[in-house]
Coordinates of C-alpha atoms in Angstrom, one line a residue:
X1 CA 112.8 88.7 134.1
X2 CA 111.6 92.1 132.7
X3 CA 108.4 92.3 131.2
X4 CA 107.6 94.2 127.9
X5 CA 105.9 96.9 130.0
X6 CA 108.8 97.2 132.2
X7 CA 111.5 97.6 129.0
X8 CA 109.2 100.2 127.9
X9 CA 108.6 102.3 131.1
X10 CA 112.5 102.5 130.9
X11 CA 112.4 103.6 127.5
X12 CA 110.4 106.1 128.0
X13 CA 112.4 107.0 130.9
X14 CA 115.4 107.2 128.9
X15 CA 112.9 109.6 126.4
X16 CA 112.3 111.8 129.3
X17 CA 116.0 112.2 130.8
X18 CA 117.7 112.8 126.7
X19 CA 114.8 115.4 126.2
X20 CA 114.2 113.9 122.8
X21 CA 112.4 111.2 121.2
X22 CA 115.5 109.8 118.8
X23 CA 115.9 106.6 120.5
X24 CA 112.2 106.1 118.5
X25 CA 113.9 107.0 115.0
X26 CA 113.2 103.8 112.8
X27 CA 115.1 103.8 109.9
X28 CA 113.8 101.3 107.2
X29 CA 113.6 101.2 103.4
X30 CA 111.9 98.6 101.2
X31 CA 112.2 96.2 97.9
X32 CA 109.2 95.5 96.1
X33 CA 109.4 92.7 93.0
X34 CA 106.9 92.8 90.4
X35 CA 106.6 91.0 86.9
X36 CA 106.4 92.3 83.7
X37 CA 103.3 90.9 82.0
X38 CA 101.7 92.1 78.4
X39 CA 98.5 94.8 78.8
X40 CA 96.5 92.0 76.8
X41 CA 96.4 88.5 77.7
X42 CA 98.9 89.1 81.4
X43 CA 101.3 87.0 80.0
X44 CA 105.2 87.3 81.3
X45 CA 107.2 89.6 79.4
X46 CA 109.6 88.5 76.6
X47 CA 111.2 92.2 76.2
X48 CA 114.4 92.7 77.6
X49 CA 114.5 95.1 80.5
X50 CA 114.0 99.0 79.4
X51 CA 116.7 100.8 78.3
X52 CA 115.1 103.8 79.4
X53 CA 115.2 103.1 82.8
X54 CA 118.9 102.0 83.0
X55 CA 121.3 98.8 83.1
X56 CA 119.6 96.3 86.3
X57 CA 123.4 95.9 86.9
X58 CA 124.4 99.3 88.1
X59 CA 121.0 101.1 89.0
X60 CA 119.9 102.0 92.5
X61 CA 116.7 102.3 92.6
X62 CA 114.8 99.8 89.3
X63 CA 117.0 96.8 88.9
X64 CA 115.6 92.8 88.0
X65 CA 115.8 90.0 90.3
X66 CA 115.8 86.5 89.3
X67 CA 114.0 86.9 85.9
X68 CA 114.5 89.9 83.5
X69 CA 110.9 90.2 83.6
X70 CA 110.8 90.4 87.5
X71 CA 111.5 93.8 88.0
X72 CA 112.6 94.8 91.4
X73 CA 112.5 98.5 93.4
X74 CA 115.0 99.6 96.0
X75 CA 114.4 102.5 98.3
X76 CA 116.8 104.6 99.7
X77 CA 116.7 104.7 103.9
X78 CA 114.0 106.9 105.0
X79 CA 113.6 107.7 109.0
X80 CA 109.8 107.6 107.8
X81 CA 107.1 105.3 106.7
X82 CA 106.3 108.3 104.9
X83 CA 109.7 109.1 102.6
X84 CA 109.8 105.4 101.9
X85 CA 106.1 105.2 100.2
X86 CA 106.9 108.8 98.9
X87 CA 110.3 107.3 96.8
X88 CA 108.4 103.7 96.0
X89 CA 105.1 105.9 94.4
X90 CA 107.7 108.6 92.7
X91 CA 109.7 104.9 91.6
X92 CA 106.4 103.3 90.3
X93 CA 105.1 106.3 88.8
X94 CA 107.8 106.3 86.3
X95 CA 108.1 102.9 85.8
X96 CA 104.5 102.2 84.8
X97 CA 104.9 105.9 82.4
X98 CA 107.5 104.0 80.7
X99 CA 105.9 100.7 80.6
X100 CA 102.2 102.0 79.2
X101 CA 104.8 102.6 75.9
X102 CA 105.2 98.9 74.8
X103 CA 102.2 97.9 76.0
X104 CA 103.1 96.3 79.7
X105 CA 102.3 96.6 83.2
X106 CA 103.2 95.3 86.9
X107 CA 101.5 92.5 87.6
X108 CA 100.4 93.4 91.3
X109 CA 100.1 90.0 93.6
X110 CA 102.8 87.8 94.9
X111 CA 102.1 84.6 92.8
X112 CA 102.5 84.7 89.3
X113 CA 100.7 84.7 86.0
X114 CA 99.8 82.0 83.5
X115 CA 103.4 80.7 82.8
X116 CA 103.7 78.3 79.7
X117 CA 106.4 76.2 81.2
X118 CA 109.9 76.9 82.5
X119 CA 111.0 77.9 79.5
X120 CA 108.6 80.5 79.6
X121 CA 110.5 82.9 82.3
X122 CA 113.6 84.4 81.0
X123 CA 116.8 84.7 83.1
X124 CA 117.7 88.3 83.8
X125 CA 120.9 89.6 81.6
X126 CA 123.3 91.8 83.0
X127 CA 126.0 92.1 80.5
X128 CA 129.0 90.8 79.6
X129 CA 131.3 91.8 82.5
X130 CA 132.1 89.4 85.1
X131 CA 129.7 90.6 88.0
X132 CA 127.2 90.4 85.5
X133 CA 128.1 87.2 84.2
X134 CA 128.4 85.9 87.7
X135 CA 124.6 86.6 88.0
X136 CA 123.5 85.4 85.3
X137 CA 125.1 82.1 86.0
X138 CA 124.0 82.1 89.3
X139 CA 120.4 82.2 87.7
X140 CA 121.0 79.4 85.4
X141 CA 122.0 77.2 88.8
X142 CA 118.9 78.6 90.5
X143 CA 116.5 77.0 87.2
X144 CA 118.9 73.8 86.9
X145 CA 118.1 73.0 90.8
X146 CA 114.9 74.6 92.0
X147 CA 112.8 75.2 87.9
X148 CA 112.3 78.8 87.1
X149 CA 108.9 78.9 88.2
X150 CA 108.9 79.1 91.6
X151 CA 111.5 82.2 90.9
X152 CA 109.0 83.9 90.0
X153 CA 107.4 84.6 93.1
X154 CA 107.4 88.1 94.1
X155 CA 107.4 89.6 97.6
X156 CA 108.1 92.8 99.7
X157 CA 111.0 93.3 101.5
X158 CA 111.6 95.6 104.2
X159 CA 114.8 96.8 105.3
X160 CA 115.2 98.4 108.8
X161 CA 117.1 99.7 111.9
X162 CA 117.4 101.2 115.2
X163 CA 118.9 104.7 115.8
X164 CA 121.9 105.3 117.7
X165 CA 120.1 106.6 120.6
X166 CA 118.1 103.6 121.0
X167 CA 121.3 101.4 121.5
X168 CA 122.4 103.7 123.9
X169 CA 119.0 103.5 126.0
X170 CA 119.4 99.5 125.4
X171 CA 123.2 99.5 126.6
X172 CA 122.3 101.0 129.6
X173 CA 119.0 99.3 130.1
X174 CA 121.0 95.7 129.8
X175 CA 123.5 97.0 132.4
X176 CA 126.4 97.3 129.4
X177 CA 127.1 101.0 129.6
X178 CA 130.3 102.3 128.9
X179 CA 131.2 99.8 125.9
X180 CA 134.2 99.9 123.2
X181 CA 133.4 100.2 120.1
X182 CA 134.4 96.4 119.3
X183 CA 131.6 95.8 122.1
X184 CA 129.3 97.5 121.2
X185 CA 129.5 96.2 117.7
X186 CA 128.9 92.5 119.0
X187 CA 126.2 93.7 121.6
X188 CA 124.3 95.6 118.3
X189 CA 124.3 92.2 116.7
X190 CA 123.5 89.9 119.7
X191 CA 120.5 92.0 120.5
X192 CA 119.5 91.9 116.3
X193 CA 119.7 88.2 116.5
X194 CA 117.4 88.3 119.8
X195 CA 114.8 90.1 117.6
X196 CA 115.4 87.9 114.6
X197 CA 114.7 84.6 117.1
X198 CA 111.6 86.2 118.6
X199 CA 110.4 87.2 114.8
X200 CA 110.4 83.5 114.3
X201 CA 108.5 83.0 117.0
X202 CA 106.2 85.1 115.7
X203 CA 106.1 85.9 112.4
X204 CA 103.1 83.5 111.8
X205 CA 100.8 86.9 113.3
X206 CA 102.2 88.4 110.0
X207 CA 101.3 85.7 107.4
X208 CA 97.7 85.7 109.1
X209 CA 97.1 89.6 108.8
X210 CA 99.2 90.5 105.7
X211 CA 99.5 87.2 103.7
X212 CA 98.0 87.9 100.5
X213 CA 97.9 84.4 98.5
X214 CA 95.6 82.2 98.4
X215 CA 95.2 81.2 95.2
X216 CA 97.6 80.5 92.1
X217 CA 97.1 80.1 88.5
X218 CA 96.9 76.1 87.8
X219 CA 100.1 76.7 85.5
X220 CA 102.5 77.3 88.6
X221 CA 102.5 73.1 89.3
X222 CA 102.7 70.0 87.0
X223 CA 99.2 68.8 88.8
X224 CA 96.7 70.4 91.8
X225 CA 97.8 69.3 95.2
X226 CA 94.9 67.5 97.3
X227 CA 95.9 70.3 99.8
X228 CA 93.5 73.0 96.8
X229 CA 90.4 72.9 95.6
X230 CA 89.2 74.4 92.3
X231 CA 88.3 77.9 92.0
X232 CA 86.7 78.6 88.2
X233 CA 88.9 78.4 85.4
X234 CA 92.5 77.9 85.8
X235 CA 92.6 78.9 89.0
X236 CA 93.5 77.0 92.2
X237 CA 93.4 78.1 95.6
X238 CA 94.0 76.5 99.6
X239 CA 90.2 76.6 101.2
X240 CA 91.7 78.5 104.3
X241 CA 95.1 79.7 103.0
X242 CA 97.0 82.9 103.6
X243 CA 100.3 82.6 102.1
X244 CA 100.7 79.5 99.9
X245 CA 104.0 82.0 98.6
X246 CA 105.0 81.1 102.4
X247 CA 103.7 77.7 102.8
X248 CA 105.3 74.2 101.4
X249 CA 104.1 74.8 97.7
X250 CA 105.7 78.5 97.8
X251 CA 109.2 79.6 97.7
X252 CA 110.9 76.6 99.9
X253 CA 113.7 74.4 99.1
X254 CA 113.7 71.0 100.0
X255 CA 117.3 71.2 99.6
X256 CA 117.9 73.5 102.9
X257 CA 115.0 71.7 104.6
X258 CA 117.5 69.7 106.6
X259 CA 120.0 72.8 107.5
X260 CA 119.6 74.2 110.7
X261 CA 120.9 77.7 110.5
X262 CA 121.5 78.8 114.0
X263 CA 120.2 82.1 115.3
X264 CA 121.7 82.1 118.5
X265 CA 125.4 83.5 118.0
X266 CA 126.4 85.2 115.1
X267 CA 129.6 83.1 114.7
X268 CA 127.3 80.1 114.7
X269 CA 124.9 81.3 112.1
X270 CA 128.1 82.5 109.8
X271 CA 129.8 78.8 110.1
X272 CA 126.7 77.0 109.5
X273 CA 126.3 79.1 106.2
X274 CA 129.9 78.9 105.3
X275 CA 129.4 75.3 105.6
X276 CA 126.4 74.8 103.1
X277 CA 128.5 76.9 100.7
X278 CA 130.9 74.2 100.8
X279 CA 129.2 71.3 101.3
X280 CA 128.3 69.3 98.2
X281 CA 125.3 68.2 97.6
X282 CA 124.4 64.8 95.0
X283 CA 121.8 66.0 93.1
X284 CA 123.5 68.8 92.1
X285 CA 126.8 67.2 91.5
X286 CA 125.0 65.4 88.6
X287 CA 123.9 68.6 87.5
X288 CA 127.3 69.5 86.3
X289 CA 129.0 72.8 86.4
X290 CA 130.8 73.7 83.8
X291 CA 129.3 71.4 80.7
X292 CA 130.4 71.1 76.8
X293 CA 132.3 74.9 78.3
X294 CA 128.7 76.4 79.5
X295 CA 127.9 77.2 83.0
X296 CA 125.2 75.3 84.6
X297 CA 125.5 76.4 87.8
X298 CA 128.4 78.5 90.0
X299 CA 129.2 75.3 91.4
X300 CA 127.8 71.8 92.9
X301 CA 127.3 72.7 96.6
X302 CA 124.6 72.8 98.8
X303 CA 124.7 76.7 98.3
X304 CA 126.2 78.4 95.6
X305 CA 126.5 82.3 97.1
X306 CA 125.0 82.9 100.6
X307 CA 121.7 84.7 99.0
X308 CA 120.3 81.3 97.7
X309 CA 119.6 80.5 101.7
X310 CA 116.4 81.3 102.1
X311 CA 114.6 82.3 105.4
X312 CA 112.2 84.6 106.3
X313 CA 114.2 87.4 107.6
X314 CA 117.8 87.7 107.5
X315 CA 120.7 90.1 108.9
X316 CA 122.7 92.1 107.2
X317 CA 125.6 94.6 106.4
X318 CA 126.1 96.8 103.5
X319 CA 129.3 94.9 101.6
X320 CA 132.2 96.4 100.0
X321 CA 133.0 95.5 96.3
X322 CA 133.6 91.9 95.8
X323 CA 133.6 91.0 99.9
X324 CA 130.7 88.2 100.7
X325 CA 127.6 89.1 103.0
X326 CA 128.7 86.5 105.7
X327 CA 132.5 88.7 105.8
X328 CA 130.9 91.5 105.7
X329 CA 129.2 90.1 109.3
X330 CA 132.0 89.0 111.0
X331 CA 134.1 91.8 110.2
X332 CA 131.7 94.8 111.3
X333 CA 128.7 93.2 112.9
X334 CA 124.8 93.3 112.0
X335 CA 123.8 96.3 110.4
X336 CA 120.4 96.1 109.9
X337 CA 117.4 92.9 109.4
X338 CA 116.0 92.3 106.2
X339 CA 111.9 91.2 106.9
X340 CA 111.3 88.3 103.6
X341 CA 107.9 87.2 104.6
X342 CA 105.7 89.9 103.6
X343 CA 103.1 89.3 100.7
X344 CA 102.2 92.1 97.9
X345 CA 99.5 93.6 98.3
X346 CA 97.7 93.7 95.2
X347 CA 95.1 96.1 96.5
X348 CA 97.8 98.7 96.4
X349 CA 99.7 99.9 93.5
X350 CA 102.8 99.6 94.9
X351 CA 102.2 96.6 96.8
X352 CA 102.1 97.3 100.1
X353 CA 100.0 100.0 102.7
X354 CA 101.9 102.9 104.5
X355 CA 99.7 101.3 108.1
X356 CA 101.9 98.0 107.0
X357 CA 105.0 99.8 107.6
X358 CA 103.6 101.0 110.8
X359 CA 102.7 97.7 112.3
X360 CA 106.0 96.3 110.7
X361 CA 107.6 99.3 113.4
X362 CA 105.6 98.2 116.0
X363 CA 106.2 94.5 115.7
X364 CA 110.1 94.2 114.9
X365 CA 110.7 96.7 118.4
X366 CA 108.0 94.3 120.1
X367 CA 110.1 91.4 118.9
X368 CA 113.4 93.3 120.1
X369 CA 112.0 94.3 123.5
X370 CA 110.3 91.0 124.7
X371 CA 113.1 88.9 125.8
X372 CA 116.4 86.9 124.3
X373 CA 115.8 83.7 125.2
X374 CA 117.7 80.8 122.8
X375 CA 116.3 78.4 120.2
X376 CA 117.1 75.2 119.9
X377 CA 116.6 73.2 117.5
X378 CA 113.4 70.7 118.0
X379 CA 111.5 74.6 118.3
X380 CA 113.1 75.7 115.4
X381 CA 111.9 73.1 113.7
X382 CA 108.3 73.4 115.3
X383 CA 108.2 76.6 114.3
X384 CA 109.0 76.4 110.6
X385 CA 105.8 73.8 110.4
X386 CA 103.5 76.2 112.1
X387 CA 103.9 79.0 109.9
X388 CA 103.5 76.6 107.1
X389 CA 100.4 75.5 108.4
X390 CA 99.4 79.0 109.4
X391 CA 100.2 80.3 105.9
X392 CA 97.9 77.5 104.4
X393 CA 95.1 77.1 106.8
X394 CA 95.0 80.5 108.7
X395 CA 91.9 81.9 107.8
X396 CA 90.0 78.9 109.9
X397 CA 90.9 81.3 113.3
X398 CA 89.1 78.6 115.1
X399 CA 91.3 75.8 114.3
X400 CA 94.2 75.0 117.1
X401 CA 97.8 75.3 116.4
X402 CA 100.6 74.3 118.4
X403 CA 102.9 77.3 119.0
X404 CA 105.0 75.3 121.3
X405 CA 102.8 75.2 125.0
X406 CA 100.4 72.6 123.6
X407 CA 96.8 72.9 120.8
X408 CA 96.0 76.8 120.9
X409 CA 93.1 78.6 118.9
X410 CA 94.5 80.7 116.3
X411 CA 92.1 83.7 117.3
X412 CA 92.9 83.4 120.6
X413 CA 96.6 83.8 120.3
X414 CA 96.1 86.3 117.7
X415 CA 94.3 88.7 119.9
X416 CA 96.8 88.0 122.9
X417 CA 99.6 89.2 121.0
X418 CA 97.6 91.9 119.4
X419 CA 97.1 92.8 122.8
X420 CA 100.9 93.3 123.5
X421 CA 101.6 95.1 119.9
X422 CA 98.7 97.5 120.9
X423 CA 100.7 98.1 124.1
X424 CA 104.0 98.8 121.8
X425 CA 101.5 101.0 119.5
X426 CA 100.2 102.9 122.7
X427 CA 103.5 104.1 123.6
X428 CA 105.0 104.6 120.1
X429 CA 101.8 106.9 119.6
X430 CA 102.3 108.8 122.7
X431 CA 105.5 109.3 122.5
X432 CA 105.8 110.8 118.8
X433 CA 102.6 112.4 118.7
X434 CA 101.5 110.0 115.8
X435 CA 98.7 108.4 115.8
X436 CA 99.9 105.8 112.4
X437 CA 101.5 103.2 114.9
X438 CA 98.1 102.9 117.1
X439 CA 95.5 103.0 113.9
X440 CA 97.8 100.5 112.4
X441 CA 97.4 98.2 115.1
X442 CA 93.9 98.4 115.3
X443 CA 93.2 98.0 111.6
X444 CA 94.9 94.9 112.2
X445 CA 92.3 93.9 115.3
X446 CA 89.8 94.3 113.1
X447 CA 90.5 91.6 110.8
X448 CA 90.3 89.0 113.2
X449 CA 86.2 90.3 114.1
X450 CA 85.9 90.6 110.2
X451 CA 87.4 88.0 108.0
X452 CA 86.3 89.4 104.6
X453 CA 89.1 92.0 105.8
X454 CA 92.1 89.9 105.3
X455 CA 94.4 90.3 101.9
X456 CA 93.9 86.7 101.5
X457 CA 89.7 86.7 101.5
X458 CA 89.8 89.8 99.8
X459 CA 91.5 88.1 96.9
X460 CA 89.7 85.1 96.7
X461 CA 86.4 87.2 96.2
X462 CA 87.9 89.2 93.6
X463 CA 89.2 86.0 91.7
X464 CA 85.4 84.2 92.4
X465 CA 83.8 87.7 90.5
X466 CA 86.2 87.6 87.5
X467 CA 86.1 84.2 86.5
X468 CA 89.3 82.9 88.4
X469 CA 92.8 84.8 89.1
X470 CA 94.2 85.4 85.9
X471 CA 91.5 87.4 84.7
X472 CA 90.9 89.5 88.1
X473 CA 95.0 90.3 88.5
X474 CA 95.5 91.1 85.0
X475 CA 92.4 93.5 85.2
X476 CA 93.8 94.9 88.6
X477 CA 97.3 95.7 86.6
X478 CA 95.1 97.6 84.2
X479 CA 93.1 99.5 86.7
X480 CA 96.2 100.2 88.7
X481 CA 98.4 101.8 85.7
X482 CA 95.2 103.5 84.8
X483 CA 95.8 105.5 88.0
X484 CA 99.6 105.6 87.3
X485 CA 98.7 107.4 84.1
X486 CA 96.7 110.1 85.2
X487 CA 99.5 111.3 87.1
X488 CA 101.8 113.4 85.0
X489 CA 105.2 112.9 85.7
X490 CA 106.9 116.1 87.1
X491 CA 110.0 117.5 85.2
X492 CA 112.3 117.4 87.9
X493 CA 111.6 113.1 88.4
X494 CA 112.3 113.0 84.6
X495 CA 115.5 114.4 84.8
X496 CA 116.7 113.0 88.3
X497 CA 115.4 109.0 86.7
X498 CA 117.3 110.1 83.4
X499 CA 120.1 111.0 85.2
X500 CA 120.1 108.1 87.3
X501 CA 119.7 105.8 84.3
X502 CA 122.1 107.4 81.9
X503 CA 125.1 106.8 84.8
X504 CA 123.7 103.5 85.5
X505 CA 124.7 102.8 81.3
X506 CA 128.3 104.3 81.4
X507 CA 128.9 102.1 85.0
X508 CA 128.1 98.9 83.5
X509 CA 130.0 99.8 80.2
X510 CA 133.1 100.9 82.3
X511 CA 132.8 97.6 84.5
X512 CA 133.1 95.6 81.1
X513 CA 135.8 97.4 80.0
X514 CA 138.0 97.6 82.9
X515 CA 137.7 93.6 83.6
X516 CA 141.2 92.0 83.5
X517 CA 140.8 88.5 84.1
X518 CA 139.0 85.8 82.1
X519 CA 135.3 84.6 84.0
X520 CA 136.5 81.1 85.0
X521 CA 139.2 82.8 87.0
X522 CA 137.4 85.7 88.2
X523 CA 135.1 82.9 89.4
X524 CA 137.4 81.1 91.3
X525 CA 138.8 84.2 93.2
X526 CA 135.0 85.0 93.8
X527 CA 134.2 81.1 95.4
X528 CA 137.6 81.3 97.1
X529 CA 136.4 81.6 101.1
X530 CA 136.5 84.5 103.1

């Protein structure tokens, strides 16, 4: 079997004979959610999405997700950490200018604030055309079946891929050289899934080190779990929690709890999805879908569109206009992996650290160079209960977890597979001549000598000195747009976001006047499998 030092000697072997360091190009690009909250009190916002900054139907870089209050940011693809946090500071720069005018800001962690009930969180609007209608339906089955609460969760997620050159070291260094293109499609997306079934294996490392909630406002459930304690006013919090956003009271779906998507083959994983999307499901059957001629939901299965799966990471392919993402798979292959499980970081104001990205690098070619060995399903399903229990009780690092071989202390198996991504970080370092990927890694080590360094402790302390989490968040949002502020924006960003948001306008206008079918039939050509 070849070791992770063996499949890097060969890359670097594979450096040496191209005479360049491609094969070590990472392309990536992020998403970063963030609510709109008022500057005063931090609670959601009412207002419909700016104007200024374009239609959240047709913009490409500041769109909504689930709630038009839940702002979302798309990066373009950068081949470095750098041009990504570049775009996301240029994107939040402008954003928070043109917030500061009706008196909003971001709120900057991944759980929310003080919500008043469900009816509290407004579903995002997209306009009357039937994509946009077909969202905002899709929303109203998403609050029908799950409450519109727990949608308003917000995360980071990060987008990446390998360059060309590295799939012609790992062609050759799997003994598949000299590949047709149909091959080498379906070797691309057997070796993603390899990396996606290690990333489960391991993903727990990253709620430990990044996760970056603790704590919740008491207004996110009906009562307190016996699972939290009570931290000041309001405020409720897991004594050794990460991630609750990734534990059991987070974003999960009881629903899905019994659907074993299959990571093994991408034919499996595509029929096991196309399955839930037509599968009905009881609870949702008495729902309704269409009631007294409103939508409740798209319709009464198990899944509505393939996005309402949820997982932690996911592949994917760029789609054409109107073709579904599972289509879009089977027709041209994994194009990239979408990483779900990261955390905000509300230290940062624009969520997230550039030495993130970096150990992000390191860990997704870790995960793709360490071996493709199969899951089955008793480990999947021993895996999805130790993140959970990670994610709530990961800051006791002496506490023993099973990670499949038996009771293991946390600390122990953190630092053994810190000890691998240092190895990954070594040669990434030496290799490029940049020393982000090793400091990242080490930052990381660090945390496990010093708790007080994790996201999670660090937020806990700061809701202990403000009188509970409402109070310290809404205080960070001020401090961060504060900083946002005292950067002028540049001419040329005004013009290139007008621009951008102007178009953004006539697209939407042109896709409502160009429809030519009525909704309920544009929706049943939409359902209609592919």
């Amino acid at each position: 079997m070849t070791t992770l030092t063996d499949a890097l000697q060969a890359l670097a072997d594979h450096c040496q004979q191209a005479a360049t360091t491609s094969a070590l190009t990472f392309h990536r690009g992020v998403e970063r959610e963030a609510l709109r909250v008022d500057r005063t009190e931090g609670r959601i916002s009412h207002k419909p999405h700016p104007k200024a900054l374009g239609s959240a139907l047709t913009h490409s870089s500041i769109t909504t997700d689930y709630s038009e209050s839940l702002m979302e940011f798309i990066t373009g693809v950068h081949p470095s950490v750098e041009g990504v946090i570049k775009e996301l500071e240029d994107i939040h720069n402008l954003v928070n200018h043109e917030l500061y005018k009706q008196d909003e800001c971001l709120w900057p962690a991944s759980m929310p604030c003080y919500l008043a009930g469900n009816e509290d969180v407004p579903i995002a609007y997209y306009g009357e055309s039937n994509t946009g209608k077909l969202k905002r339906v899709y929303r109203e089955g998403l609050s029908n079946r799950y409450g519109r609460i727990m949608q308003c969760i917000a995360g980071m997620h990060y987008n990446f891929s390998f360059d060309k050159d590295f799939w012609s070291f790992l062609e050759n260094h799997k003994g598949r050289a000299n590949l047709s293109a149909t091959e080498k499609q379906a070797f691309q997306s057997d070796s993603y899934f390899a990396l996606i079934r290690n990333f489960r294996r391991s993903s727990w490392m990253l709620s430990l080190l990044f996760g970056a909630s603790p704590a919740i406002d008491d207004s996110f459930l009906p009562k307190k779990p016996d699972s939290l304690n009570t931290l000041e006013k309001n405020t409720w919090f897991g004594p050794k929690a990460t991630s609750l956003r990734m534990s059991d009271l987070g974003y999960q779906n009881k629903a899905q709890a019994d659907l074993y998507v299959c990571y093994n083959e991408v034919d499996t994983y595509i029929s096991t999805v196309k399955k839930a999307l037509q599968t009905p499901y009881q609870r949702y059957q008495d729902i309704g879908v269409k009631v007294d001629g409103q939508y409740r939901q798209l319709n009464s299965n198990l899944l509505q569109i393939e996005n309402e799966y949820y997982s932690d990471i996911r592949p994917k392919r760029v789609t054409q206009q109107g073709e579904h993402p599972s289509a879009a798979l089977h027709a041209r292959g994994v194009e990239y992996i979408e990483v779900r499980i990261m955390d905000l970081d509300p230290s940062s104001s624009i969520g997230m650290q550039s030495s993130t990205l970096y150990f992000i690098d390191v860990f997704l070619l870790y995960c793709m160079l360490r071996g493709d060995e199969r899951l089955g399903s008793a480990e999947c399903s021993q895996l999805r209960q130790m993140q959970q229990e990670i994610a709530s009780h990961g800051r006791d690092l002496d506490m023993d977890f099973d990670f499949g071989q038996g009771p293991t202390k946390l600390r122990s198996k953190a630092e053994s597979m810190l000890n691998s991504l240092a190895e990954v970080a070594d040669f990434l370092s030496n290799k490029t001549g940049n020393p982000a990927y090793r400091d990242a890694v080490e930052m990381q080590r660090e945390k496990l000598n010093n708790e007080t360094l994790l996201p999670s402790s660090q937020l806990l302390e700061r809701s202990k000195a403000q009188q509970g989490y409402q109070n310290a968040m809404l205080a960070l949002s001020k401090e961060q747009q504060t900083q946002w502020m005292s950067r002028p924006l540049s001419d040329e960003l005004i013009r290139e976001f007008t621009l951008k948001a102007e178009r953004s306008l006539q697209d939407q206008e042109a896709m409502e006047a160009t429809d030519d079918v009525d909704f309920d039939t544009f929706l049943t050509a939409y359902l209609t499998p592919q």
